[in-house]
Coordinates of C-alpha atoms in Angstrom, one line a residue:
M17 CA 1.7 163.3 141.9
R18 CA -0.8 160.9 143.4
I19 CA 0.8 157.5 143.9
L20 CA -0.6 154.1 144.7
S21 CA 2.0 151.8 146.2
L22 CA 1.6 148.1 147.1
S23 CA 4.4 146.3 148.9
N24 CA 4.9 142.5 149.1
C25 CA 6.7 143.0 152.4
P26 CA 5.3 143.9 155.8
L27 CA 5.3 147.7 156.5
D28 CA 7.7 147.2 159.4
E29 CA 10.5 149.8 159.7
H30 CA 12.7 147.3 161.6
M31 CA 12.8 145.0 158.5
G32 CA 15.1 146.0 155.7
S33 CA 12.4 146.0 153.0
G34 CA 9.9 147.7 155.2
Y35 CA 12.4 150.4 156.1
V36 CA 13.0 151.2 152.4
T37 CA 9.3 151.1 151.3
L38 CA 8.1 153.2 154.2
G39 CA 11.1 155.6 153.8
Y40 CA 10.1 156.4 150.2
A41 CA 6.4 156.8 151.0
R42 CA 7.1 159.1 153.9
R43 CA 9.5 161.4 152.1
L44 CA 7.5 161.6 148.9
R45 CA 4.6 162.8 151.1
E46 CA 6.9 165.4 152.7
R47 CA 7.7 166.7 149.2
G48 CA 4.0 167.3 148.6
H49 CA 2.9 164.1 146.8
E50 CA -0.1 161.9 147.9
V51 CA 1.0 158.3 148.6
D52 CA -1.5 155.5 149.4
L53 CA 0.7 152.7 150.7
L54 CA -0.7 149.2 151.2
G55 CA 1.1 146.2 152.8
P56 CA 0.2 142.5 152.8
A57 CA -2.0 143.0 155.9
E58 CA -4.3 145.2 153.9
F59 CA -4.6 143.2 150.6
E60 CA -3.4 139.6 151.1
P61 CA -6.3 137.2 151.3
L62 CA -6.4 134.3 153.8
R63 CA -3.1 135.4 155.4
R64 CA -3.5 132.8 158.2
L65 CA -3.1 129.9 155.8
G66 CA 0.7 130.4 155.7
R67 CA 1.2 128.6 152.5
G68 CA 0.8 129.9 149.0
T69 CA 1.9 133.4 150.0
G70 CA 3.1 134.3 146.5
Y71 CA -0.1 133.4 144.8
R72 CA -2.3 134.9 147.5
Q73 CA -0.3 138.1 147.2
A74 CA -0.6 138.1 143.4
L75 CA -4.3 137.9 143.7
G76 CA -4.5 140.4 146.5
M77 CA -2.3 143.0 144.7
A78 CA -4.4 142.7 141.5
T79 CA -7.7 142.9 143.3
A80 CA -6.7 145.8 145.6
S81 CA -5.1 147.9 142.8
L82 CA -8.2 147.5 140.5
R83 CA -10.5 148.4 143.4
R84 CA -8.4 151.5 144.3
L85 CA -8.2 152.6 140.6
A86 CA -12.0 152.3 140.2
A87 CA -12.4 154.7 143.1
N88 CA -9.5 157.1 142.7
D89 CA -7.4 158.8 140.0
Y90 CA -3.7 158.0 140.3
D91 CA -0.7 159.3 138.4
V92 CA 1.7 156.4 139.4
V93 CA 0.9 152.9 140.4
E94 CA 4.0 151.1 141.8
F95 CA 4.4 147.6 143.0
W96 CA 7.2 146.2 145.3
G97 CA 7.9 142.6 144.5
G98 CA 7.6 140.0 141.8
E99 CA 4.3 138.9 143.3
A100 CA 2.8 141.8 141.4
W101 CA 3.0 139.9 138.1
L102 CA -0.8 139.5 137.8
A103 CA -1.6 143.1 138.6
L104 CA 1.1 144.4 136.3
A105 CA -0.1 142.2 133.4
L106 CA -3.7 143.3 133.9
L107 CA -3.1 147.0 134.3
A108 CA -0.7 147.1 131.4
W109 CA -3.5 145.7 129.2
L110 CA -5.8 148.6 130.0
P111 CA -6.2 150.8 126.8
R112 CA -5.1 154.4 127.1
R113 CA -4.5 154.3 130.8
P114 CA -3.4 157.7 132.2
F115 CA -1.2 156.3 135.0
L116 CA 2.5 155.2 135.0
L117 CA 3.0 151.6 135.9
V118 CA 6.3 150.9 137.9
A119 CA 7.9 147.8 139.2
H120 CA 9.9 149.1 142.2
S121 CA 11.9 146.2 143.4
N122 CA 13.4 145.5 146.8
G123 CA 15.2 142.6 145.0
L124 CA 14.5 140.9 141.7
E125 CA 13.1 137.5 142.5
T126 CA 14.3 136.2 139.1
H127 CA 17.9 137.2 139.8
C128 CA 17.8 135.7 143.2
A129 CA 16.3 132.4 142.0
E130 CA 18.9 132.1 139.3
L131 CA 21.8 132.5 141.7
L132 CA 20.2 130.2 144.3
R133 CA 19.8 127.5 141.6
A134 CA 23.5 127.8 140.6
A135 CA 24.5 127.6 144.3
E136 CA 22.4 124.5 144.8
A137 CA 23.7 122.9 141.6
D138 CA 27.3 123.1 142.6
G139 CA 26.8 122.2 146.3
R140 CA 27.5 125.6 147.8
M141 CA 24.0 125.7 149.3
A142 CA 21.3 123.2 150.3
R143 CA 18.0 123.4 148.5
S144 CA 16.2 126.6 149.5
R145 CA 12.6 125.6 148.5
R146 CA 10.4 122.8 149.8
W147 CA 9.1 120.3 147.2
F148 CA 5.7 122.0 147.1
Q149 CA 7.1 125.5 146.6
L150 CA 7.1 126.3 142.9
D151 CA 9.5 128.7 141.2
Q152 CA 7.4 131.8 140.2
S153 CA 10.3 133.4 138.2
P154 CA 8.6 133.1 134.8
L155 CA 5.5 134.9 136.2
A156 CA 7.6 137.6 137.9
E157 CA 9.6 138.1 134.7
R158 CA 6.3 138.6 132.8
G159 CA 5.3 141.2 135.3
F160 CA 8.6 143.1 135.1
R161 CA 8.4 143.3 131.3
A162 CA 4.8 144.6 131.5
A163 CA 5.7 147.6 133.6
D164 CA 6.4 151.0 132.0
A165 CA 9.5 151.4 134.1
L166 CA 11.7 149.5 136.6
V167 CA 13.4 150.8 139.7
T168 CA 15.9 148.6 141.6
V169 CA 17.7 149.2 144.9
G170 CA 21.2 149.1 143.3
G171 CA 23.1 148.5 140.1
F172 CA 23.5 144.7 140.7
D173 CA 19.8 144.0 139.9
R174 CA 19.5 146.7 137.2
D175 CA 22.4 145.2 135.2
Y176 CA 20.7 141.8 135.4
A177 CA 17.3 143.3 134.3
L178 CA 18.9 145.0 131.3
E179 CA 20.7 141.8 130.3
R180 CA 17.3 140.0 130.4
G181 CA 15.5 142.8 128.5
Y182 CA 13.0 143.7 131.3
A183 CA 13.2 147.4 130.4
E184 CA 14.9 149.8 128.1
P185 CA 18.0 151.5 129.7
Q186 CA 16.1 154.9 129.9
R187 CA 13.3 153.2 131.8
A188 CA 15.4 151.3 134.3
L189 CA 16.7 153.2 137.3
A190 CA 19.0 152.0 140.0
V191 CA 19.1 153.9 143.4
D192 CA 21.2 152.6 146.2
N193 CA 19.4 152.2 149.4
P194 CA 19.9 155.2 151.7
L195 CA 21.0 154.8 155.3
P196 CA 19.2 156.2 158.3
E197 CA 20.5 159.7 159.1
E198 CA 21.9 158.5 162.5
Y199 CA 24.3 156.3 160.6
L200 CA 25.8 159.1 158.6
G201 CA 28.7 161.3 159.8
I202 CA 29.5 159.1 162.8
E203 CA 32.9 159.8 164.4
V204 CA 34.5 156.4 164.2
D205 CA 37.4 154.9 166.2
F206 CA 38.9 152.4 163.8
A207 CA 41.0 150.8 166.5
R208 CA 38.6 148.0 167.5
P209 CA 38.3 145.0 169.8
R210 CA 39.0 141.6 168.2
V211 CA 35.5 140.8 167.2
I212 CA 34.1 139.2 164.0
G213 CA 30.4 139.9 163.3
Y214 CA 27.5 138.7 161.2
C215 CA 24.2 140.5 161.0
G216 CA 21.1 138.9 159.4
S217 CA 18.7 136.0 159.2
W218 CA 20.4 132.5 159.5
I219 CA 19.1 131.3 156.1
P220 CA 20.8 129.5 153.2
R221 CA 20.7 132.6 150.9
K222 CA 22.9 134.5 153.4
G223 CA 25.8 132.0 152.9
V224 CA 25.4 130.5 156.4
A225 CA 26.7 127.1 155.2
L226 CA 30.0 128.9 154.3
L227 CA 30.0 130.5 157.8
E228 CA 29.5 127.2 159.5
A229 CA 32.3 125.5 157.4
S230 CA 34.9 128.2 157.9
L231 CA 34.4 130.0 161.2
P232 CA 35.5 127.1 163.5
S233 CA 38.8 127.0 161.8
V234 CA 39.0 130.8 161.9
L235 CA 38.4 130.9 165.7
R236 CA 40.9 128.2 166.4
A237 CA 43.5 130.0 164.3
L238 CA 42.7 133.3 166.0
P239 CA 42.3 132.4 169.7
E240 CA 42.0 136.0 170.9
W241 CA 39.1 136.8 168.6
R242 CA 35.3 136.4 169.3
L243 CA 32.3 136.0 167.1
V244 CA 29.0 138.0 167.5
L245 CA 25.9 136.9 165.6
V246 CA 23.2 139.6 165.4
G247 CA 19.6 139.3 164.2
V248 CA 19.6 135.5 163.9
G249 CA 16.3 135.2 165.8
D250 CA 15.2 133.6 169.1
G251 CA 15.2 130.1 167.7
F252 CA 19.0 130.1 166.9
R253 CA 21.0 127.7 169.1
P254 CA 24.8 128.2 168.6
D255 CA 25.5 124.6 169.8
E256 CA 23.6 123.3 166.7
H257 CA 26.0 125.2 164.4
F258 CA 29.4 125.4 166.2
P259 CA 31.6 123.0 168.1
A260 CA 31.3 122.9 171.9
D261 CA 34.9 124.0 172.5
L262 CA 34.2 127.4 170.7
L263 CA 30.8 128.2 172.2
A264 CA 32.3 130.4 175.0
R265 CA 33.6 132.8 172.3
V266 CA 30.3 133.0 170.3
E267 CA 27.8 135.6 171.4
V268 CA 24.2 135.6 170.0
V269 CA 22.0 138.7 169.8
P270 CA 18.7 137.4 168.5
Y271 CA 17.3 140.9 167.6
A272 CA 18.6 144.4 167.6
E273 CA 16.7 147.7 167.2
R274 CA 18.0 149.5 164.1
G275 CA 18.8 152.7 166.0
T276 CA 21.2 152.9 168.9
Q277 CA 21.4 149.2 169.8
L278 CA 22.4 148.0 166.4
R279 CA 24.7 150.9 165.8
A280 CA 26.6 150.1 169.1
L281 CA 26.9 146.5 168.0
Y282 CA 28.4 147.5 164.6
Q283 CA 30.8 149.9 166.3
G284 CA 32.1 147.0 168.4
L285 CA 33.0 144.9 165.4
S286 CA 36.4 144.9 163.6
I287 CA 35.3 142.7 160.8
L288 CA 31.7 142.2 159.4
L289 CA 30.9 139.2 157.2
L290 CA 28.3 139.1 154.4
P291 CA 29.1 136.0 152.3
S292 CA 25.6 135.9 150.7
V293 CA 24.6 134.0 147.6
Y294 CA 22.3 136.8 146.7
E295 CA 21.6 140.3 148.0
S296 CA 19.5 142.9 146.3
F297 CA 21.4 145.5 148.3
G298 CA 22.6 144.3 151.7
L299 CA 21.7 147.1 154.1
A300 CA 23.7 145.4 156.9
A301 CA 26.9 145.8 154.8
A302 CA 26.4 149.6 154.4
E303 CA 25.3 150.1 158.0
G304 CA 28.4 148.2 159.3
M305 CA 30.7 150.2 157.0
A306 CA 29.1 153.4 158.2
C307 CA 30.0 152.3 161.8
G308 CA 33.6 151.6 160.9
A309 CA 33.7 147.8 160.4
A310 CA 35.8 146.3 157.7
L311 CA 33.5 144.3 155.3
V312 CA 34.2 140.9 153.9
A313 CA 31.6 140.1 151.4
S314 CA 30.5 138.2 148.3
P315 CA 30.4 140.4 145.2
V316 CA 26.6 140.7 145.2
G317 CA 24.2 143.5 145.9
F318 CA 25.8 146.7 147.1
A319 CA 29.1 144.9 147.6
A320 CA 29.3 144.2 143.9
G321 CA 30.1 147.9 143.2
L322 CA 32.7 148.3 146.0
R323 CA 36.5 148.5 145.3
D324 CA 38.2 145.4 146.4
R325 CA 40.8 145.9 149.2
H326 CA 39.9 149.6 149.4
E327 CA 36.3 149.7 150.4
A328 CA 35.7 146.0 151.2
L329 CA 37.5 142.6 150.9
L330 CA 35.6 140.8 148.2
L331 CA 35.5 137.0 148.1
N332 CA 36.9 135.8 144.7
E333 CA 35.3 132.4 145.2
S334 CA 32.6 131.0 147.4
S335 CA 34.6 128.5 149.5
P336 CA 35.4 128.0 153.2
Q337 CA 39.1 128.4 152.4
A338 CA 38.6 131.7 150.6
L339 CA 36.5 133.1 153.5
Q340 CA 38.9 131.9 156.1
E341 CA 41.9 133.4 154.3
A342 CA 40.0 136.7 153.9
I343 CA 39.1 136.9 157.6
E344 CA 42.6 135.9 158.7
S345 CA 44.3 138.4 156.4
L346 CA 42.4 141.3 158.0
A347 CA 42.9 139.9 161.5
R348 CA 46.6 139.6 161.1
D349 CA 47.1 142.9 159.1
E350 CA 45.8 145.8 161.2
E351 CA 46.9 148.4 158.6
L352 CA 45.0 146.6 155.8
R353 CA 41.9 146.2 158.1
Q354 CA 41.8 149.9 159.0
R355 CA 42.4 151.0 155.4
I356 CA 39.5 149.0 154.2
A357 CA 37.3 150.2 157.1
R358 CA 38.2 153.8 156.4
G359 CA 37.5 153.4 152.7
G360 CA 34.2 151.7 153.4
H361 CA 33.2 154.4 155.8
R362 CA 33.9 157.1 153.2
R363 CA 32.0 155.2 150.5
V364 CA 28.7 155.0 152.3
Q365 CA 28.4 158.7 153.3
S366 CA 26.7 159.4 150.0
L367 CA 23.8 157.0 150.8
R368 CA 21.4 159.8 151.7
W369 CA 17.6 159.8 151.7
D370 CA 17.2 163.3 150.2
D371 CA 19.2 162.3 147.1
A372 CA 17.4 159.0 146.7
V373 CA 13.9 160.5 146.9
V374 CA 14.7 163.4 144.5
T375 CA 16.1 160.9 142.0
V376 CA 13.0 158.7 142.1
E377 CA 10.7 161.7 142.0
A378 CA 12.4 163.2 139.0
A379 CA 12.3 159.8 137.2
Y380 CA 8.6 159.4 137.9
L381 CA 7.7 162.9 136.7
R382 CA 9.8 162.4 133.5
W383 CA 8.3 158.9 132.7
L384 CA 4.8 160.1 133.5
A385 CA 5.2 163.1 131.1
E386 CA 6.5 160.8 128.4
L387 CA 3.7 158.3 128.9
R388 CA 1.0 161.0 128.7
G389 CA 2.7 162.7 125.8
A390 CA 2.7 159.4 123.8
R391 CA -1.0 158.9 124.7
Q392 CA -2.0 162.3 123.4
R393 CA 0.0 162.4 120.1
P394 CA -2.2 159.9 118.2
A395 CA -5.4 161.7 119.1
E396 CA -3.9 165.1 118.1
G397 CA -2.8 163.5 114.7
L398 CA -6.3 162.3 114.0
S399 CA -8.0 165.6 114.8
G400 CA -5.7 167.4 112.5
C401 CA -6.8 165.2 109.5
H402 CA -10.4 166.3 109.6

């Protein structure tokens, strides 16, 4: 196959979305397919403006894909991100096009927006958008419906897409994000230091309001435990988020390289927190589980499919009290904590790149054959009438 792929996220392997997009492109090439992969730096107009990114990406994706298609023959054109709504709508309109049109999502923006609105409405989260930032969900939804097929990074988004009628079940594929090979098969010591960890950006969608409301009480109730915050960025100041009397027990690691550095940090955690309002997948959860940490998470993304109290401890409600009780139950019950950590470690061993790429490759080949077969049948019928 010859594939044209356009990503709404930077092609940076140290970022979760970039890691996934680059991973598929690289491994499909290794399997003999041609993949032309474009990131925002190659198609987004006026990037230095900063504002209006969604609309600029929509215009850039549409323009870049039309330009590439005018110069090259492709079998598959895939778009990562709801910003592709304009490109998907335009390309779907082309009569008798020979290429398969795929919305390959790193997270359904419509699903995310719906959950964020609900969290804002009931006070669980502060408003996530500024007054001038418009909700593009209706446009993204139009794009998803225009595609021939939809691929999501997990069942959580696929179930939502099917409920909303974005695609027929046979044209909607969920593939869990694979882990880097160095995270698989790790020999883990499940006896751990008393450390609670969080890994991710410090943004409302990640449930940080819940962390700020519950962790001070947790640390006071568990005086022998420490807190490590990873990947929160250089601008994060713990004194702006936690009381002064607890700062000596809060360690901040602004950035961590996904390889040995981040792996070592995960292996030093007993409990990993992911109380997000929305996750398409939640790569940090799977990475932490692979390294032997017991996961406490909201039932979103990858965590939505985990067995409660066997592979993770899932929050039955999004409240400071529920999060505090979950953390303290693991901290005070070492047998339960280790059982969940072992179950989580076993669960993620199946998240392998080889399986994911073969699954996507097979789906693309099948959908492409179906598309071209449907395009040919009317012509054959007409020729037979003369």
